[in-house]
């Protein structure tokens, strides 16, 4: 039985109320060496609640209004429901209220998270090595809620001397099946184990895990713990924060819509990466939820997925455009320059031609109401295309809505074999952006509002 995998975890009593300027490593060392306790040994891992680090590092701030403190610590709002906000804080952590805590601190003050929890963990580790001569791992913990799961748990927000991730990819399971996606969040598992004995209101901010020395990195040359990465593969808890490009669940509730609208930018340079037709069809499904008059469905989307179909259309449109420019009296040099500038559609690996159909429209005895009827349908078409562009952005696809097909509708219908009552409403270039678009120019919404 002694050979079975096992570990022991206990809370460390004797940590006093922490004040600004206190040396947490010395407080832990003093508590760990008290009579009757097992002390600390090489390979132990300490779970340290972030609150005591916040206090020691002077992250206690006056805040009669906690909301203002949350605002100051918020990089991005992910989701909001009533007064509750799930936000991204400067550490890249997605959590409630940016980690701003009004508990266990005097009235009128709040606790902010440590500015650099990995650095805090490194200082504690170095201090314990200097004081007690032990090589331990340190995990700084805080309490998180989790999407799709009820209840709270402690997770790692800082770490030193610990392999925070255990990458099992490339190995096999007990049945010989390859492991292609398994990366275990070891530091989070340690944080949760420590929380089982620390408790939320027991006044025990530090826990010790013994028996898992394989997760503790070597002490290296005995120095340099103040430098990130000084311990070889000691990468800190920042490695647990998924980068935005790989995060499939980055957005929340209504903020997802606002974020997608913000992400929608006109892209004029595309990579050669093929476009997933399924993603485009999902965007079409979003497009056709737009409002439309008389319960109609005035949208049609022609997907040009083959290079041949795109080439035929663009060649025909170019000839039509050149003929128009010649008719307008432009020189051949000017025509060539304009055509080159207008070649954004040729640079995209995928084209979509949205079309308007007037099925279900009403006919009136006077031209004024008939014109208004068509305008209603055109507005509905625009709403559908906007839905389409936003949904493409949600699929991480860039797009450019170009009006050119509207100037040669007969040519487009002829080349694509479309019915005579389908009106092309421009063309949408779709693909992966080759370069990041420039920062969006800020616009004051109040400049576009009139109140009566």
Coordinates of C-alpha atoms in Angstrom, one line a residue:
X1 CA 0.0 0.0 0.0
X2 CA 2.9 2.4 0.7
X3 CA 3.7 2.4 -3.1
X4 CA 0.3 3.9 -4.0
X5 CA 0.3 7.5 -5.1
X6 CA -0.7 9.8 -2.2
X7 CA -0.1 13.2 -0.8
X8 CA -0.9 15.0 2.4
X9 CA -2.3 18.5 2.8
X10 CA -2.6 20.7 5.9
X11 CA -3.4 24.3 6.8
X12 CA -0.6 26.2 8.4
X13 CA -1.8 27.8 11.7
X14 CA -0.1 30.8 13.3
X15 CA -0.1 33.3 10.5
X16 CA -0.9 36.7 12.2
X17 CA -3.0 39.5 10.8
X18 CA -0.9 40.8 7.9
X19 CA 0.0 44.5 7.6
X20 CA 1.6 46.6 4.9
X21 CA 5.3 45.9 4.7
X22 CA 5.2 42.5 6.4
X23 CA 7.6 39.8 5.0
X24 CA 5.3 36.9 4.1
X25 CA 8.1 34.4 3.8
X26 CA 9.3 35.2 7.3
X27 CA 5.7 34.9 8.7
X28 CA 5.4 31.5 7.0
X29 CA 8.8 30.3 8.1
X30 CA 8.0 31.2 11.7
X31 CA 4.6 29.5 11.6
X32 CA 5.9 26.4 9.9
X33 CA 8.7 25.8 12.5
X34 CA 6.4 26.2 15.5
X35 CA 6.4 23.3 18.0
X36 CA 4.2 20.3 17.0
X37 CA 4.2 21.1 13.3
X38 CA 5.9 19.0 10.6
X39 CA 7.9 22.0 9.3
X40 CA 8.7 22.4 5.6
X41 CA 10.8 20.1 3.5
X42 CA 12.2 20.0 0.0
X43 CA 9.4 19.3 -2.5
X44 CA 6.6 20.8 -0.5
X45 CA 4.2 23.1 -2.2
X46 CA 2.7 26.1 -0.4
X47 CA -0.7 27.5 -1.3
X48 CA -0.8 31.2 -0.3
X49 CA -4.1 33.2 -0.3
X50 CA -3.6 36.3 -2.4
X51 CA -5.3 38.5 0.2
X52 CA -2.4 38.4 2.6
X53 CA 0.0 39.3 -0.3
X54 CA -2.3 42.2 -1.2
X55 CA -2.1 43.5 2.4
X56 CA 1.7 43.0 2.7
X57 CA 2.3 44.8 -0.6
X58 CA 0.1 47.8 0.1
X59 CA -2.7 46.9 -2.2
X60 CA -5.3 48.1 0.3
X61 CA -6.9 51.2 -1.1
X62 CA -9.5 53.7 0.2
X63 CA -12.7 53.1 -1.8
X64 CA -16.0 54.4 -0.5
X65 CA -17.3 53.2 -3.9
X66 CA -16.2 49.7 -4.7
X67 CA -17.5 50.0 -8.2
X68 CA -15.0 52.8 -8.9
X69 CA -12.2 50.5 -7.8
X70 CA -13.5 47.8 -10.0
X71 CA -13.6 50.3 -12.9
X72 CA -9.9 51.1 -12.3
X73 CA -8.9 47.5 -12.4
X74 CA -11.0 46.6 -15.5
X75 CA -9.4 46.1 -18.9
X76 CA -12.5 44.7 -20.6
X77 CA -16.0 43.8 -19.5
X78 CA -16.8 40.2 -20.5
X79 CA -20.3 39.9 -19.1
X80 CA -22.7 41.9 -16.9
X81 CA -25.9 41.0 -15.1
X82 CA -27.3 43.6 -12.8
X83 CA -24.6 44.8 -10.5
X84 CA -22.4 41.7 -11.2
X85 CA -19.6 42.2 -13.7
X86 CA -17.3 39.5 -15.1
X87 CA -14.2 41.4 -16.4
X88 CA -10.7 41.0 -17.5
X89 CA -8.2 42.6 -15.2
X90 CA -4.6 43.8 -15.9
X91 CA -3.2 40.3 -15.2
X92 CA -5.4 38.9 -18.0
X93 CA -7.6 37.0 -15.5
X94 CA -11.3 36.8 -16.3
X95 CA -13.1 37.0 -12.9
X96 CA -15.9 38.7 -11.0
X97 CA -15.3 42.3 -10.0
X98 CA -11.7 42.3 -11.3
X99 CA -10.7 40.5 -8.0
X100 CA -11.5 43.7 -6.0
X101 CA -12.5 42.4 -2.5
X102 CA -14.2 44.3 0.3
X103 CA -14.0 41.4 2.8
X104 CA -11.4 40.9 5.5
X105 CA -10.4 44.6 5.3
X106 CA -11.4 47.6 7.3
X107 CA -14.6 49.4 6.3
X108 CA -14.1 52.0 3.5
X109 CA -11.2 50.0 2.0
X110 CA -10.9 47.3 -0.6
X111 CA -8.2 44.8 -1.5
X112 CA -6.8 44.7 -5.0
X113 CA -5.0 41.7 -6.3
X114 CA -1.1 41.7 -6.2
X115 CA 0.3 43.6 -9.1
X116 CA 2.5 40.6 -10.1
X117 CA 1.5 37.4 -8.3
X118 CA 4.2 35.4 -10.0
X119 CA 6.8 37.8 -8.6
X120 CA 5.2 37.6 -5.2
X121 CA 5.5 33.8 -5.3
X122 CA 9.1 34.0 -6.3
X123 CA 9.9 36.3 -3.4
X124 CA 8.3 33.9 -0.9
X125 CA 10.1 30.9 -2.4
X126 CA 13.4 32.7 -2.3
X127 CA 12.8 33.9 1.3
X128 CA 12.0 30.4 2.5
X129 CA 15.1 29.0 0.8
X130 CA 17.2 31.7 2.5
X131 CA 15.5 31.3 5.9
X132 CA 14.9 27.5 6.1
X133 CA 17.2 26.2 3.4
X134 CA 14.3 24.4 1.7
X135 CA 13.4 24.1 -2.0
X136 CA 9.6 24.5 -2.1
X137 CA 7.0 25.5 -4.7
X138 CA 4.7 28.4 -4.1
X139 CA 1.2 28.9 -5.6
X140 CA -0.7 32.2 -5.0
X141 CA -4.4 31.5 -5.0
X142 CA -7.6 33.4 -5.4
X143 CA -11.3 32.3 -5.6
X144 CA -13.0 32.0 -9.0
X145 CA -16.4 31.1 -10.2
X146 CA -16.5 29.0 -13.4
X147 CA -18.6 29.1 -16.6
X148 CA -21.2 26.3 -16.8
X149 CA -20.4 25.2 -13.2
X150 CA -22.0 26.3 -9.9
X151 CA -19.9 27.1 -6.9
X152 CA -16.5 28.6 -6.3
X153 CA -13.0 27.1 -6.2
X154 CA -9.5 28.4 -5.6
X155 CA -7.2 28.7 -8.7
X156 CA -3.6 29.7 -9.2
X157 CA -3.0 33.3 -10.1
X158 CA 0.7 33.2 -9.3
X159 CA 3.4 30.5 -9.0
X160 CA 7.1 29.9 -8.5
X161 CA 9.0 26.7 -8.5
X162 CA 6.0 24.7 -9.8
X163 CA 5.3 23.1 -13.1
X164 CA 1.9 24.8 -13.5
X165 CA 1.0 22.8 -16.6
X166 CA 1.5 19.1 -17.2
X167 CA 1.6 18.6 -21.0
X168 CA 0.6 15.0 -21.7
X169 CA 0.3 15.4 -25.5
X170 CA 2.2 12.9 -27.4
X171 CA 1.8 10.2 -24.8
X172 CA -0.8 7.4 -24.6
X173 CA -3.5 6.4 -22.2
X174 CA -3.8 3.0 -20.4
X175 CA -5.4 1.6 -23.6
X176 CA -2.7 2.9 -25.9
X177 CA -4.8 5.6 -27.3
X178 CA -2.8 8.8 -28.2
X179 CA -3.2 11.9 -26.1
X180 CA -3.5 14.8 -28.4
X181 CA -5.1 17.5 -26.4
X182 CA -4.5 16.8 -22.7
X183 CA -2.7 19.5 -20.8
X184 CA -3.4 19.3 -17.0
X185 CA -3.6 22.5 -15.0
X186 CA -1.5 21.2 -12.1
X187 CA -1.3 24.5 -10.3
X188 CA -5.0 24.9 -10.2
X189 CA -5.4 21.4 -8.9
X190 CA -3.0 22.2 -6.1
X191 CA -4.8 25.5 -5.3
X192 CA -8.1 23.6 -5.0
X193 CA -6.5 21.0 -2.7
X194 CA -5.2 23.7 -0.4
X195 CA -8.5 25.4 -0.3
X196 CA -10.1 22.3 1.2
X197 CA -8.2 22.8 4.4
X198 CA -7.8 26.6 4.4
X199 CA -11.5 27.3 4.2
X200 CA -13.0 30.7 3.4
X201 CA -13.5 32.0 6.9
X202 CA -11.2 30.0 9.1
X203 CA -8.3 32.5 9.2
X204 CA -5.9 30.0 7.7
X205 CA -4.4 31.7 4.6
X206 CA -1.6 29.2 3.9
X207 CA -1.7 25.4 3.2
X208 CA 1.1 22.9 2.6
X209 CA 1.0 19.9 0.2
X210 CA 3.5 17.2 0.7
X211 CA 4.2 14.2 -1.4
X212 CA 4.1 15.8 -4.9
X213 CA 7.7 16.8 -5.2
X214 CA 7.6 15.9 -8.9
X215 CA 5.7 19.1 -9.6
X216 CA 8.4 21.2 -7.9
X217 CA 11.3 22.4 -10.2
X218 CA 14.9 22.2 -9.1
X219 CA 16.5 25.1 -7.3
X220 CA 18.9 25.8 -10.2
X221 CA 22.0 27.6 -9.1
X222 CA 20.3 28.8 -5.9
X223 CA 19.9 32.4 -7.2
X224 CA 17.9 34.6 -9.5
X225 CA 14.4 33.8 -8.2
X226 CA 13.5 37.4 -8.7
X227 CA 13.8 36.9 -12.4
X228 CA 10.9 35.2 -14.2
X229 CA 11.9 31.9 -15.7
X230 CA 15.1 31.6 -13.5
X231 CA 14.2 28.0 -12.7
X232 CA 14.3 26.6 -16.1
X233 CA 10.7 25.5 -16.8
X234 CA 9.3 27.6 -13.9
X235 CA 7.0 29.7 -16.1
X236 CA 4.7 31.1 -13.5
X237 CA 0.9 31.1 -13.4
X238 CA 0.7 33.4 -16.5
X239 CA 1.1 30.3 -18.5
X240 CA -2.4 29.3 -17.4
X241 CA -4.0 32.4 -19.0
X242 CA -5.2 31.3 -22.4
X243 CA -4.3 33.8 -25.1
X244 CA -7.2 35.6 -26.9
X245 CA -6.6 34.0 -30.3
X246 CA -7.1 30.5 -28.8
X247 CA -9.9 31.3 -26.5
X248 CA -13.2 30.0 -27.9
X249 CA -15.2 31.3 -25.0
X250 CA -13.7 34.8 -24.7
X251 CA -17.0 36.6 -24.9
X252 CA -20.1 36.7 -22.7
X253 CA -23.8 37.4 -23.1
X254 CA -24.7 40.8 -24.5
X255 CA -21.0 41.9 -24.5
X256 CA -20.4 39.2 -27.1
X257 CA -22.5 41.2 -29.5
X258 CA -20.8 44.5 -28.7
X259 CA -17.4 42.8 -29.0
X260 CA -18.2 41.2 -32.3
X261 CA -19.4 44.5 -33.7
X262 CA -16.2 46.1 -32.5
X263 CA -14.2 43.2 -34.0
X264 CA -15.9 43.8 -37.4
X265 CA -13.4 45.8 -39.4
X266 CA -12.9 46.2 -43.1
X267 CA -10.0 44.0 -44.2
X268 CA -8.2 44.7 -47.5
X269 CA -5.3 42.3 -47.2
X270 CA -5.9 38.6 -46.8
X271 CA -3.8 35.5 -46.3
X272 CA -4.0 32.5 -48.6
X273 CA -5.5 30.4 -45.8
X274 CA -8.7 28.6 -47.1
X275 CA -12.0 29.8 -45.6
X276 CA -14.2 27.3 -43.9
X277 CA -17.5 27.2 -45.8
X278 CA -19.3 26.0 -42.7
X279 CA -18.3 29.2 -40.9
X280 CA -19.7 31.3 -43.8
X281 CA -23.0 29.3 -43.7
X282 CA -23.2 30.0 -40.0
X283 CA -22.8 33.7 -40.7
X284 CA -25.6 33.4 -43.3
X285 CA -27.8 31.8 -40.6
X286 CA -27.2 34.9 -38.4
X287 CA -27.8 37.2 -41.4
X288 CA -31.3 36.0 -42.1
X289 CA -32.4 36.8 -38.5
X290 CA -32.4 40.5 -39.4
X291 CA -35.7 42.4 -39.4
X292 CA -37.6 42.7 -42.7
X293 CA -40.9 44.2 -43.8
X294 CA -44.2 42.2 -44.0
X295 CA -42.6 39.1 -42.5
X296 CA -40.6 38.6 -45.7
X297 CA -37.2 37.1 -46.2
X298 CA -35.6 39.5 -48.7
X299 CA -32.0 38.1 -48.5
X300 CA -30.1 35.7 -50.8
X301 CA -26.4 34.9 -50.4
X302 CA -24.4 33.6 -53.4
X303 CA -21.3 31.9 -52.2
X304 CA -18.4 31.9 -54.6
X305 CA -16.2 29.1 -53.3
X306 CA -14.2 28.1 -56.3
X307 CA -11.4 30.2 -57.9
X308 CA -13.0 29.7 -61.3
X309 CA -16.3 31.3 -60.3
X310 CA -14.6 34.2 -58.6
X311 CA -12.3 34.7 -61.6
X312 CA -15.2 34.7 -64.1
X313 CA -17.2 37.2 -62.1
X314 CA -14.4 39.6 -61.4
X315 CA -13.1 39.5 -64.9
X316 CA -16.6 40.4 -66.3
X317 CA -17.0 43.1 -63.7
X318 CA -13.6 44.6 -64.5
X319 CA -14.5 44.8 -68.2
X320 CA -17.8 46.5 -67.3
X321 CA -16.1 49.0 -65.0
X322 CA -13.4 49.8 -67.6
X323 CA -16.2 50.5 -70.2
X324 CA -17.9 52.8 -67.7
X325 CA -14.7 54.7 -66.9
X326 CA -14.0 55.1 -70.6
X327 CA -17.5 56.4 -71.1
X328 CA -16.8 59.0 -68.3
X329 CA -13.7 60.2 -70.2
X330 CA -10.9 58.9 -68.0
X331 CA -7.5 58.3 -69.5
X332 CA -6.2 54.8 -69.8
X333 CA -3.6 55.6 -67.2
X334 CA -6.3 56.8 -64.7
X335 CA -8.4 53.8 -65.5
X336 CA -5.5 51.4 -64.8
X337 CA -4.8 53.1 -61.5
X338 CA -8.4 52.9 -60.4
X339 CA -8.7 49.3 -61.4
X340 CA -5.6 48.4 -59.4
X341 CA -7.0 50.2 -56.3
X342 CA -10.3 48.4 -56.7
X343 CA -8.9 44.9 -56.7
X344 CA -9.6 44.1 -53.0
X345 CA -12.1 41.4 -54.1
X346 CA -9.3 39.6 -56.0
X347 CA -7.1 39.4 -52.9
X348 CA -9.7 37.4 -51.0
X349 CA -9.9 33.6 -51.0
X350 CA -13.7 33.6 -50.7
X351 CA -16.4 35.9 -52.1
X352 CA -20.1 36.3 -51.2
X353 CA -22.6 38.3 -53.2
X354 CA -25.6 39.3 -51.1
X355 CA -28.8 39.9 -53.1
X356 CA -32.1 41.6 -52.5
X357 CA -35.3 40.0 -53.6
X358 CA -38.7 41.9 -53.3
X359 CA -40.9 38.8 -52.8
X360 CA -43.8 39.8 -50.6
X361 CA -43.5 43.6 -51.3
X362 CA -46.6 45.7 -51.7
X363 CA -47.5 47.6 -54.8
X364 CA -49.2 51.0 -54.4
X365 CA -51.0 53.3 -56.8
X366 CA -48.5 56.1 -56.4
X367 CA -44.7 56.3 -56.9
X368 CA -44.0 57.8 -53.5
X369 CA -45.2 54.8 -51.6
X370 CA -43.6 52.4 -54.0
X371 CA -40.3 54.1 -53.5
X372 CA -40.7 53.9 -49.8
X373 CA -41.6 50.2 -50.1
X374 CA -38.3 49.5 -51.9
X375 CA -36.4 51.5 -49.4
X376 CA -37.8 49.4 -46.6
X377 CA -36.5 46.3 -48.4
X378 CA -33.1 47.9 -49.1
X379 CA -32.8 48.7 -45.4
X380 CA -33.6 45.1 -44.5
X381 CA -30.9 43.9 -46.9
X382 CA -28.4 46.2 -45.2
X383 CA -29.4 44.8 -41.8
X384 CA -28.9 41.3 -43.1
X385 CA -25.5 42.1 -44.5
X386 CA -24.4 43.8 -41.2
X387 CA -25.5 40.6 -39.3
X388 CA -23.4 38.6 -41.8
X389 CA -20.3 40.8 -41.3
X390 CA -20.6 40.7 -37.5
X391 CA -21.1 36.9 -37.5
X392 CA -18.0 36.5 -39.7
X393 CA -16.0 38.6 -37.2
X394 CA -17.3 36.2 -34.5
X395 CA -15.8 33.4 -36.6
X396 CA -12.5 35.3 -36.6
X397 CA -12.9 36.0 -40.3
X398 CA -12.1 39.4 -41.8
X399 CA -14.4 40.9 -44.5
X400 CA -14.8 43.9 -46.8
X401 CA -18.2 44.8 -48.2
X402 CA -17.6 46.4 -51.6
X403 CA -20.5 48.0 -53.5
X404 CA -19.1 47.2 -57.0
X405 CA -21.7 44.6 -58.1
X406 CA -24.5 47.2 -57.7
X407 CA -23.0 49.1 -60.7
X408 CA -23.2 46.1 -63.1
X409 CA -26.1 44.0 -61.8
X410 CA -27.0 42.6 -65.2
X411 CA -23.4 41.4 -65.7
X412 CA -23.4 39.8 -62.3
X413 CA -26.7 38.1 -62.9
X414 CA -25.6 36.8 -66.3
X415 CA -22.2 35.4 -65.1
X416 CA -23.7 33.8 -62.0
X417 CA -26.9 32.6 -63.6
X418 CA -29.1 34.4 -61.1
X419 CA -32.9 35.2 -61.6
X420 CA -33.8 38.5 -63.0
X421 CA -35.4 39.7 -59.8
X422 CA -32.2 39.1 -57.7
X423 CA -30.5 42.5 -57.1
X424 CA -26.8 42.1 -56.1
X425 CA -26.1 44.4 -53.2
X426 CA -22.3 44.6 -53.5
X427 CA -19.9 41.8 -52.7
X428 CA -18.2 40.7 -49.5
X429 CA -14.6 39.6 -49.6
X430 CA -13.9 37.0 -46.8
X431 CA -10.7 35.6 -45.4
X432 CA -8.1 35.8 -42.7
X433 CA -6.6 39.2 -42.2
X434 CA -3.0 39.4 -43.4
X435 CA -2.3 42.3 -41.1
X436 CA -4.0 43.7 -38.1
X437 CA -6.2 46.7 -39.0
X438 CA -5.3 50.1 -37.6
X439 CA -6.8 51.2 -34.3
X440 CA -10.4 52.3 -34.8
X441 CA -10.9 56.0 -34.6
X442 CA -13.0 56.7 -31.5
X443 CA -16.4 58.3 -32.1
X444 CA -18.4 60.0 -29.5
X445 CA -21.9 58.5 -29.6
X446 CA -23.4 61.7 -28.3
X447 CA -22.4 63.4 -31.6
X448 CA -24.9 61.2 -33.4
X449 CA -27.8 61.5 -31.0
X450 CA -30.6 64.0 -31.1
X451 CA -33.1 64.0 -28.2
X452 CA -36.6 65.5 -28.5

